[in-house]
Amino acid sequence: MTTECKQEPFGFHALFQREVRVGFDGGNISSDGGGVLLREVEKRTGIIAQLAQCFHDRRDPDLIEHTVKELVGQRVYGLALGYEDLNDHQQLRQDPLLAVLVEKRDPTGQDRVRKRDQGKALAGKSTLNRLELTGTKTKHRKGERSAAMEDSIEAEPQIPDRYKKIHLDFAAVDRMLVELFLASFGKEPPELVLDLDCTDDPVHGARKDAFFMATTVTTVICRCISLVGSMSCVPGCGLPISMLGLEVWRN
């Protein structure tokens, strides 16, 4: 009995005036076809678009070719597809499928201004690196920053770095995560339980905050993670963690 293969193409959301469809007739082939499914998820949830709104872009819009939303989308989709290293994007920037996910008007990159960039629709590793090194620095007095202060640096006032044009609003990211979390419930749950656990990551060398764990005979960094349960109270606590009003959680 011969195998019956589906030969008819089927489509997805369009990219501006371009049709996005799956076919079986060859052409440019990518091993990351599952990315179009991630794009459909983004179309419904808008998570990447909301994350991009947490950045402040002070670049001249007439002098750029990659918007913050496109840069964030390129990095997030790359991570989701297994490309953790920024160096991977030197090759990925030529991938028309990733350009479709990022919503580039010309996924082939033939409309780039510089001739050397033509055929590369996406940003390179250096541009993405500047995005991740967001333009903020901690305000402190000279000589007062010690190793103990490193742990609380994120809680200190953040001021823009004038030499960097893209700044991340960390507080806006926190608010966005809370909003997404609350929106994941069909209705407001009566109570929430935060289950705090410790996970040990083995390290090598004299790394900051590492300590020796006798139970595993290894040097580790201990990280705390939080999971939300559905029980009404934490064992041994005696006080239930109630689900406060949505406005209280947002604040």
PDB file of C-alpha atoms in Angstrom:
ATOM      1  CA  MET A   1       0.000   0.000   0.000  1.00  0.00           C
ATOM      2  CA  THR A   2       1.500   3.341  -1.035  1.00  0.00           C
ATOM      3  CA  THR A   3       1.724   6.285   1.348  1.00  0.00           C
ATOM      4  CA  GLU A   4      -0.723   9.067   0.630  1.00  0.00           C
ATOM      5  CA  CYS A   5       1.025  12.400   1.140  1.00  0.00           C
ATOM      6  CA  LYS A   6      -0.788  15.711   1.324  1.00  0.00           C
ATOM      7  CA  GLN A   7       0.425  17.805  -1.627  1.00  0.00           C
ATOM      8  CA  GLU A   8      -1.894  20.805  -1.332  1.00  0.00           C
ATOM      9  CA  PRO A   9      -0.380  23.845   0.437  1.00  0.00           C
ATOM     10  CA  PHE A  10      -2.071  25.419   3.449  1.00  0.00           C
ATOM     11  CA  GLY A  11      -1.714  28.966   4.686  1.00  0.00           C
ATOM     12  CA  PHE A  12      -1.038  31.034   7.789  1.00  0.00           C
ATOM     13  CA  HIS A  13      -1.474  34.702   8.677  1.00  0.00           C
ATOM     14  CA  ALA A  14      -0.227  36.943   5.894  1.00  0.00           C
ATOM     15  CA  LEU A  15       2.927  39.083   6.162  1.00  0.00           C
ATOM     16  CA  PHE A  16       1.600  42.475   5.038  1.00  0.00           C
ATOM     17  CA  GLN A  17       0.875  41.926   1.314  1.00  0.00           C
ATOM     18  CA  ARG A  18       2.806  38.651   1.185  1.00  0.00           C
ATOM     19  CA  GLU A  19       1.157  35.251   1.494  1.00  0.00           C
ATOM     20  CA  VAL A  20       2.569  32.829   4.078  1.00  0.00           C
ATOM     21  CA  ARG A  21       1.878  29.213   3.203  1.00  0.00           C
ATOM     22  CA  VAL A  22       3.313  25.742   3.619  1.00  0.00           C
ATOM     23  CA  GLY A  23       4.120  23.900   0.412  1.00  0.00           C
ATOM     24  CA  PHE A  24       5.928  20.742  -0.604  1.00  0.00           C
ATOM     25  CA  ASP A  25       7.485  21.834  -3.878  1.00  0.00           C
ATOM     26  CA  GLY A  26      11.035  22.643  -2.704  1.00  0.00           C
ATOM     27  CA  GLY A  27      12.543  26.110  -2.957  1.00  0.00           C
ATOM     28  CA  ASN A  28      14.210  27.718   0.055  1.00  0.00           C
ATOM     29  CA  ILE A  29      14.139  25.029   2.756  1.00  0.00           C
ATOM     30  CA  SER A  30      14.521  25.649   6.484  1.00  0.00           C
ATOM     31  CA  SER A  31      14.912  23.203   9.346  1.00  0.00           C
ATOM     32  CA  ASP A  32      12.989  25.549  11.675  1.00  0.00           C
ATOM     33  CA  GLY A  33       9.543  25.148  10.155  1.00  0.00           C
ATOM     34  CA  GLY A  34       8.003  24.946  13.615  1.00  0.00           C
ATOM     35  CA  GLY A  35       8.669  28.646  13.958  1.00  0.00           C
ATOM     36  CA  VAL A  36       5.535  29.476  11.956  1.00  0.00           C
ATOM     37  CA  LEU A  37       3.522  27.879  14.765  1.00  0.00           C
ATOM     38  CA  LEU A  38       5.257  30.146  17.277  1.00  0.00           C
ATOM     39  CA  ARG A  39       4.314  33.085  15.072  1.00  0.00           C
ATOM     40  CA  GLU A  40       0.666  32.020  15.256  1.00  0.00           C
ATOM     41  CA  VAL A  41       0.930  31.944  19.053  1.00  0.00           C
ATOM     42  CA  GLU A  42       2.412  35.446  19.047  1.00  0.00           C
ATOM     43  CA  LYS A  43      -0.415  36.639  16.776  1.00  0.00           C
ATOM     44  CA  ARG A  44      -2.913  35.529  19.409  1.00  0.00           C
ATOM     45  CA  THR A  45      -1.071  36.549  22.588  1.00  0.00           C
ATOM     46  CA  GLY A  46       1.140  39.483  21.567  1.00  0.00           C
ATOM     47  CA  ILE A  47       3.709  38.638  24.252  1.00  0.00           C
ATOM     48  CA  ILE A  48       6.724  39.708  22.188  1.00  0.00           C
ATOM     49  CA  ALA A  49       4.996  42.945  21.193  1.00  0.00           C
ATOM     50  CA  GLN A  50       4.269  43.704  24.853  1.00  0.00           C
ATOM     51  CA  LEU A  51       7.877  42.985  25.801  1.00  0.00           C
ATOM     52  CA  ALA A  52       9.125  45.307  23.065  1.00  0.00           C
ATOM     53  CA  GLN A  53       6.999  48.119  24.511  1.00  0.00           C
ATOM     54  CA  CYS A  54       9.073  47.904  27.712  1.00  0.00           C
ATOM     55  CA  PHE A  55      12.053  49.383  25.833  1.00  0.00           C
ATOM     56  CA  HIS A  56      12.684  53.088  25.257  1.00  0.00           C
ATOM     57  CA  ASP A  57      14.246  53.684  21.853  1.00  0.00           C
ATOM     58  CA  ARG A  58      16.124  56.996  21.489  1.00  0.00           C
ATOM     59  CA  ARG A  59      17.547  56.210  18.034  1.00  0.00           C
ATOM     60  CA  ASP A  60      16.777  58.369  15.018  1.00  0.00           C
ATOM     61  CA  PRO A  61      13.996  56.462  13.195  1.00  0.00           C
ATOM     62  CA  ASP A  62      15.322  57.717   9.842  1.00  0.00           C
ATOM     63  CA  LEU A  63      18.695  56.052  10.430  1.00  0.00           C
ATOM     64  CA  ILE A  64      17.679  52.556  11.558  1.00  0.00           C
ATOM     65  CA  GLU A  65      16.647  49.414   9.712  1.00  0.00           C
ATOM     66  CA  HIS A  66      15.626  47.229  12.679  1.00  0.00           C
ATOM     67  CA  THR A  67      12.935  48.330  15.120  1.00  0.00           C
ATOM     68  CA  VAL A  68      13.040  47.289  18.775  1.00  0.00           C
ATOM     69  CA  LYS A  69      10.114  44.953  18.192  1.00  0.00           C
ATOM     70  CA  GLU A  70      12.011  43.242  15.373  1.00  0.00           C
ATOM     71  CA  LEU A  71      15.183  42.949  17.467  1.00  0.00           C
ATOM     72  CA  VAL A  72      13.317  41.517  20.447  1.00  0.00           C
ATOM     73  CA  GLY A  73      11.390  39.146  18.195  1.00  0.00           C
ATOM     74  CA  GLN A  74      14.573  37.937  16.501  1.00  0.00           C
ATOM     75  CA  ARG A  75      16.206  37.181  19.856  1.00  0.00           C
ATOM     76  CA  VAL A  76      13.144  35.526  21.405  1.00  0.00           C
ATOM     77  CA  TYR A  77      12.370  33.374  18.375  1.00  0.00           C
ATOM     78  CA  GLY A  78      16.033  32.408  18.168  1.00  0.00           C
ATOM     79  CA  LEU A  79      16.017  31.251  21.791  1.00  0.00           C
ATOM     80  CA  ALA A  80      12.777  29.337  21.272  1.00  0.00           C
ATOM     81  CA  LEU A  81      14.300  27.553  18.267  1.00  0.00           C
ATOM     82  CA  GLY A  82      17.409  26.556  20.218  1.00  0.00           C
ATOM     83  CA  TYR A  83      19.854  29.272  19.139  1.00  0.00           C
ATOM     84  CA  GLU A  84      21.106  30.568  22.497  1.00  0.00           C
ATOM     85  CA  ASP A  85      24.392  32.086  21.333  1.00  0.00           C
ATOM     86  CA  LEU A  86      24.329  35.509  19.701  1.00  0.00           C
ATOM     87  CA  ASN A  87      27.019  34.304  17.291  1.00  0.00           C
ATOM     88  CA  ASP A  88      24.362  32.050  15.720  1.00  0.00           C
ATOM     89  CA  HIS A  89      22.644  35.131  14.334  1.00  0.00           C
ATOM     90  CA  GLN A  90      25.511  35.877  11.972  1.00  0.00           C
ATOM     91  CA  GLN A  91      24.134  32.959   9.955  1.00  0.00           C
ATOM     92  CA  LEU A  92      20.480  33.269  11.002  1.00  0.00           C
ATOM     93  CA  ARG A  93      20.290  36.843   9.724  1.00  0.00           C
ATOM     94  CA  GLN A  94      20.170  35.349   6.227  1.00  0.00           C
ATOM     95  CA  ASP A  95      17.280  32.989   7.060  1.00  0.00           C
ATOM     96  CA  PRO A  96      14.108  34.192   5.289  1.00  0.00           C
ATOM     97  CA  LEU A  97      11.902  32.071   7.572  1.00  0.00           C
ATOM     98  CA  LEU A  98      13.163  33.821  10.705  1.00  0.00           C
ATOM     99  CA  ALA A  99      12.635  37.126   8.905  1.00  0.00           C
ATOM    100  CA  VAL A 100       8.995  36.124   8.355  1.00  0.00           C
ATOM    101  CA  LEU A 101       8.617  35.419  12.079  1.00  0.00           C
ATOM    102  CA  VAL A 102      10.095  38.835  12.883  1.00  0.00           C
ATOM    103  CA  GLU A 103       7.640  40.490  10.432  1.00  0.00           C
ATOM    104  CA  LYS A 104      10.231  41.908   8.037  1.00  0.00           C
ATOM    105  CA  ARG A 105       8.563  43.407   4.978  1.00  0.00           C
ATOM    106  CA  ASP A 106      11.215  41.891   2.707  1.00  0.00           C
ATOM    107  CA  PRO A 107      12.297  38.522   4.178  1.00  0.00           C
ATOM    108  CA  THR A 108      14.984  38.194   1.513  1.00  0.00           C
ATOM    109  CA  GLY A 109      16.780  41.339   2.658  1.00  0.00           C
ATOM    110  CA  GLN A 110      17.178  42.733  -0.832  1.00  0.00           C
ATOM    111  CA  ASP A 111      15.822  46.107   0.288  1.00  0.00           C
ATOM    112  CA  ARG A 112      18.698  46.783   2.729  1.00  0.00           C
ATOM    113  CA  VAL A 113      20.416  50.146   2.287  1.00  0.00           C
ATOM    114  CA  ARG A 114      24.017  48.961   2.335  1.00  0.00           C
ATOM    115  CA  LYS A 115      25.092  46.642  -0.420  1.00  0.00           C
ATOM    116  CA  ARG A 116      27.031  44.460   2.021  1.00  0.00           C
ATOM    117  CA  ASP A 117      23.831  43.882   4.016  1.00  0.00           C
ATOM    118  CA  GLN A 118      21.654  42.939   1.073  1.00  0.00           C
ATOM    119  CA  GLY A 119      20.451  39.373   1.345  1.00  0.00           C
ATOM    120  CA  LYS A 120      20.587  39.618   5.145  1.00  0.00           C
ATOM    121  CA  ALA A 121      17.177  40.767   6.318  1.00  0.00           C
ATOM    122  CA  LEU A 122      17.895  40.507  10.037  1.00  0.00           C
ATOM    123  CA  ALA A 123      20.275  42.068  12.542  1.00  0.00           C
ATOM    124  CA  GLY A 124      23.731  40.679  13.255  1.00  0.00           C
ATOM    125  CA  LYS A 125      25.189  39.576  16.562  1.00  0.00           C
ATOM    126  CA  SER A 126      26.682  42.985  17.380  1.00  0.00           C
ATOM    127  CA  THR A 127      23.345  44.784  17.024  1.00  0.00           C
ATOM    128  CA  LEU A 128      21.596  42.204  19.201  1.00  0.00           C
ATOM    129  CA  ASN A 129      24.393  42.474  21.756  1.00  0.00           C
ATOM    130  CA  ARG A 130      23.801  46.211  22.052  1.00  0.00           C
ATOM    131  CA  LEU A 131      20.131  45.471  22.692  1.00  0.00           C
ATOM    132  CA  GLU A 132      20.933  43.062  25.518  1.00  0.00           C
ATOM    133  CA  LEU A 133      23.446  45.489  27.064  1.00  0.00           C
ATOM    134  CA  THR A 134      20.542  47.827  27.705  1.00  0.00           C
ATOM    135  CA  GLY A 135      21.529  51.408  28.395  1.00  0.00           C
ATOM    136  CA  THR A 136      21.085  51.650  32.162  1.00  0.00           C
ATOM    137  CA  LYS A 137      23.592  51.995  34.939  1.00  0.00           C
ATOM    138  CA  THR A 138      23.341  52.075  38.713  1.00  0.00           C
ATOM    139  CA  LYS A 139      23.683  55.344  40.554  1.00  0.00           C
ATOM    140  CA  HIS A 140      26.207  55.064  43.386  1.00  0.00           C
ATOM    141  CA  ARG A 141      28.990  57.069  44.973  1.00  0.00           C
ATOM    142  CA  LYS A 142      32.593  56.442  44.099  1.00  0.00           C
ATOM    143  CA  GLY A 143      34.146  53.787  46.314  1.00  0.00           C
ATOM    144  CA  GLU A 144      30.843  52.687  47.864  1.00  0.00           C
ATOM    145  CA  ARG A 145      30.084  49.811  45.525  1.00  0.00           C
ATOM    146  CA  SER A 146      31.180  46.580  47.181  1.00  0.00           C
ATOM    147  CA  ALA A 147      30.593  42.900  46.551  1.00  0.00           C
ATOM    148  CA  ALA A 148      27.682  42.966  48.983  1.00  0.00           C
ATOM    149  CA  MET A 149      25.996  45.654  46.907  1.00  0.00           C
ATOM    150  CA  GLU A 150      26.082  43.569  43.749  1.00  0.00           C
ATOM    151  CA  ASP A 151      23.145  41.463  44.936  1.00  0.00           C
ATOM    152  CA  SER A 152      20.910  44.485  45.460  1.00  0.00           C
ATOM    153  CA  ILE A 153      22.007  46.449  42.417  1.00  0.00           C
ATOM    154  CA  GLU A 154      18.731  45.861  40.589  1.00  0.00           C
ATOM    155  CA  ALA A 155      16.822  47.467  43.458  1.00  0.00           C
ATOM    156  CA  GLU A 156      18.865  50.680  43.243  1.00  0.00           C
ATOM    157  CA  PRO A 157      17.906  53.646  41.058  1.00  0.00           C
ATOM    158  CA  GLN A 158      18.650  53.115  37.373  1.00  0.00           C
ATOM    159  CA  ILE A 159      19.641  56.075  35.207  1.00  0.00           C
ATOM    160  CA  PRO A 160      20.034  56.161  31.417  1.00  0.00           C
ATOM    161  CA  ASP A 161      23.487  55.772  29.904  1.00  0.00           C
ATOM    162  CA  ARG A 162      23.824  58.585  27.373  1.00  0.00           C
ATOM    163  CA  TYR A 163      26.044  56.453  25.146  1.00  0.00           C
ATOM    164  CA  LYS A 164      23.351  53.823  24.656  1.00  0.00           C
ATOM    165  CA  LYS A 165      20.200  54.536  22.700  1.00  0.00           C
ATOM    166  CA  ILE A 166      17.956  51.631  23.749  1.00  0.00           C
ATOM    167  CA  HIS A 167      16.915  51.403  27.393  1.00  0.00           C
ATOM    168  CA  LEU A 168      14.938  48.693  29.128  1.00  0.00           C
ATOM    169  CA  ASP A 169      12.337  49.661  31.732  1.00  0.00           C
ATOM    170  CA  PHE A 170      12.745  46.834  34.246  1.00  0.00           C
ATOM    171  CA  ALA A 171       9.661  47.911  36.204  1.00  0.00           C
ATOM    172  CA  ALA A 172       7.577  47.754  33.013  1.00  0.00           C
ATOM    173  CA  VAL A 173       8.772  44.184  32.432  1.00  0.00           C
ATOM    174  CA  ASP A 174       7.716  43.246  35.967  1.00  0.00           C
ATOM    175  CA  ARG A 175       4.271  44.747  35.396  1.00  0.00           C
ATOM    176  CA  MET A 176       3.941  42.959  32.057  1.00  0.00           C
ATOM    177  CA  LEU A 177       4.770  39.574  33.612  1.00  0.00           C
ATOM    178  CA  VAL A 178       2.194  40.130  36.345  1.00  0.00           C
ATOM    179  CA  GLU A 179      -0.439  41.116  33.776  1.00  0.00           C
ATOM    180  CA  LEU A 180       0.285  38.018  31.680  1.00  0.00           C
ATOM    181  CA  PHE A 181       0.147  35.821  34.762  1.00  0.00           C
ATOM    182  CA  LEU A 182      -3.194  37.217  35.891  1.00  0.00           C
ATOM    183  CA  ALA A 183      -4.592  36.950  32.368  1.00  0.00           C
ATOM    184  CA  SER A 184      -3.741  33.232  32.300  1.00  0.00           C
ATOM    185  CA  PHE A 185      -6.609  32.557  34.735  1.00  0.00           C
ATOM    186  CA  GLY A 186     -10.112  32.235  33.392  1.00  0.00           C
ATOM    187  CA  LYS A 187     -11.362  34.005  36.490  1.00  0.00           C
ATOM    188  CA  GLU A 188      -9.738  35.446  39.568  1.00  0.00           C
ATOM    189  CA  PRO A 189      -8.655  32.509  41.791  1.00  0.00           C
ATOM    190  CA  PRO A 190      -9.612  32.763  45.462  1.00  0.00           C
ATOM    191  CA  GLU A 191      -6.068  32.061  46.694  1.00  0.00           C
ATOM    192  CA  LEU A 192      -2.511  31.595  45.456  1.00  0.00           C
ATOM    193  CA  VAL A 193       0.318  29.597  46.963  1.00  0.00           C
ATOM    194  CA  LEU A 194       3.940  30.412  46.215  1.00  0.00           C
ATOM    195  CA  ASP A 195       6.012  27.235  46.477  1.00  0.00           C
ATOM    196  CA  LEU A 196       9.625  28.341  47.003  1.00  0.00           C
ATOM    197  CA  ASP A 197      12.270  25.758  46.180  1.00  0.00           C
ATOM    198  CA  CYS A 198      16.030  25.812  45.959  1.00  0.00           C
ATOM    199  CA  THR A 199      17.912  24.403  43.000  1.00  0.00           C
ATOM    200  CA  ASP A 200      21.690  23.992  43.019  1.00  0.00           C
ATOM    201  CA  ASP A 201      23.741  24.690  39.890  1.00  0.00           C
ATOM    202  CA  PRO A 202      27.271  23.195  39.973  1.00  0.00           C
ATOM    203  CA  VAL A 203      30.035  25.705  39.193  1.00  0.00           C
ATOM    204  CA  HIS A 204      33.797  25.555  38.773  1.00  0.00           C
ATOM    205  CA  GLY A 205      36.437  27.955  39.982  1.00  0.00           C
ATOM    206  CA  ALA A 206      36.240  30.856  42.410  1.00  0.00           C
ATOM    207  CA  ARG A 207      32.902  32.211  41.288  1.00  0.00           C
ATOM    208  CA  LYS A 208      31.012  34.822  43.286  1.00  0.00           C
ATOM    209  CA  ASP A 209      28.287  33.517  45.645  1.00  0.00           C
ATOM    210  CA  ALA A 210      29.378  29.895  45.183  1.00  0.00           C
ATOM    211  CA  PHE A 211      29.623  27.634  48.233  1.00  0.00           C
ATOM    212  CA  PHE A 212      30.415  24.009  49.008  1.00  0.00           C
ATOM    213  CA  MET A 213      27.446  21.663  49.419  1.00  0.00           C
ATOM    214  CA  ALA A 214      28.353  18.662  51.577  1.00  0.00           C
ATOM    215  CA  THR A 215      25.384  16.542  50.502  1.00  0.00           C
ATOM    216  CA  THR A 216      26.490  16.498  46.859  1.00  0.00           C
ATOM    217  CA  VAL A 217      30.224  17.167  47.465  1.00  0.00           C
ATOM    218  CA  THR A 218      30.197  19.913  44.848  1.00  0.00           C
ATOM    219  CA  THR A 219      30.597  23.664  44.635  1.00  0.00           C
ATOM    220  CA  VAL A 220      27.280  25.219  43.663  1.00  0.00           C
ATOM    221  CA  ILE A 221      25.304  28.406  43.296  1.00  0.00           C
ATOM    222  CA  CYS A 222      21.944  28.107  45.008  1.00  0.00           C
ATOM    223  CA  ARG A 223      19.055  29.722  43.162  1.00  0.00           C
ATOM    224  CA  CYS A 224      15.532  30.176  44.465  1.00  0.00           C
ATOM    225  CA  ILE A 225      12.591  29.483  42.169  1.00  0.00           C
ATOM    226  CA  SER A 226       8.904  30.041  42.795  1.00  0.00           C
ATOM    227  CA  LEU A 227       6.021  27.944  41.545  1.00  0.00           C
ATOM    228  CA  VAL A 228       2.364  28.843  41.965  1.00  0.00           C
ATOM    229  CA  GLY A 229       0.223  26.096  43.408  1.00  0.00           C
ATOM    230  CA  SER A 230      -3.515  25.774  43.878  1.00  0.00           C
ATOM    231  CA  MET A 231      -3.597  24.790  47.565  1.00  0.00           C
ATOM    232  CA  SER A 232      -4.965  27.169  50.153  1.00  0.00           C
ATOM    233  CA  CYS A 233      -1.938  27.416  52.437  1.00  0.00           C
ATOM    234  CA  VAL A 234       1.744  26.624  52.745  1.00  0.00           C
ATOM    235  CA  PRO A 235       2.467  23.578  54.991  1.00  0.00           C
ATOM    236  CA  GLY A 236       3.876  24.684  58.311  1.00  0.00           C
ATOM    237  CA  CYS A 237       3.077  28.310  57.748  1.00  0.00           C
ATOM    238  CA  GLY A 238      -0.363  28.500  59.296  1.00  0.00           C
ATOM    239  CA  LEU A 239      -1.271  31.591  57.295  1.00  0.00           C
ATOM    240  CA  PRO A 240      -2.913  31.168  53.890  1.00  0.00           C
ATOM    241  CA  ILE A 241      -1.615  33.343  51.083  1.00  0.00           C
ATOM    242  CA  SER A 242      -4.775  34.972  49.822  1.00  0.00           C
ATOM    243  CA  MET A 243      -5.320  36.158  46.284  1.00  0.00           C
ATOM    244  CA  LEU A 244      -5.686  39.894  46.674  1.00  0.00           C
ATOM    245  CA  GLY A 245      -7.551  42.098  44.239  1.00  0.00           C
ATOM    246  CA  LEU A 246      -6.062  42.416  40.768  1.00  0.00           C
ATOM    247  CA  GLU A 247      -5.185  46.084  41.295  1.00  0.00           C
ATOM    248  CA  VAL A 248      -3.269  45.193  44.478  1.00  0.00           C
ATOM    249  CA  TRP A 249      -1.206  42.609  42.604  1.00  0.00           C
ATOM    250  CA  ARG A 250      -0.534  45.054  39.759  1.00  0.00           C
ATOM    251  CA  ASN A 251       0.783  47.608  42.257  1.00  0.00           C
TER     252      ASN A 251
END
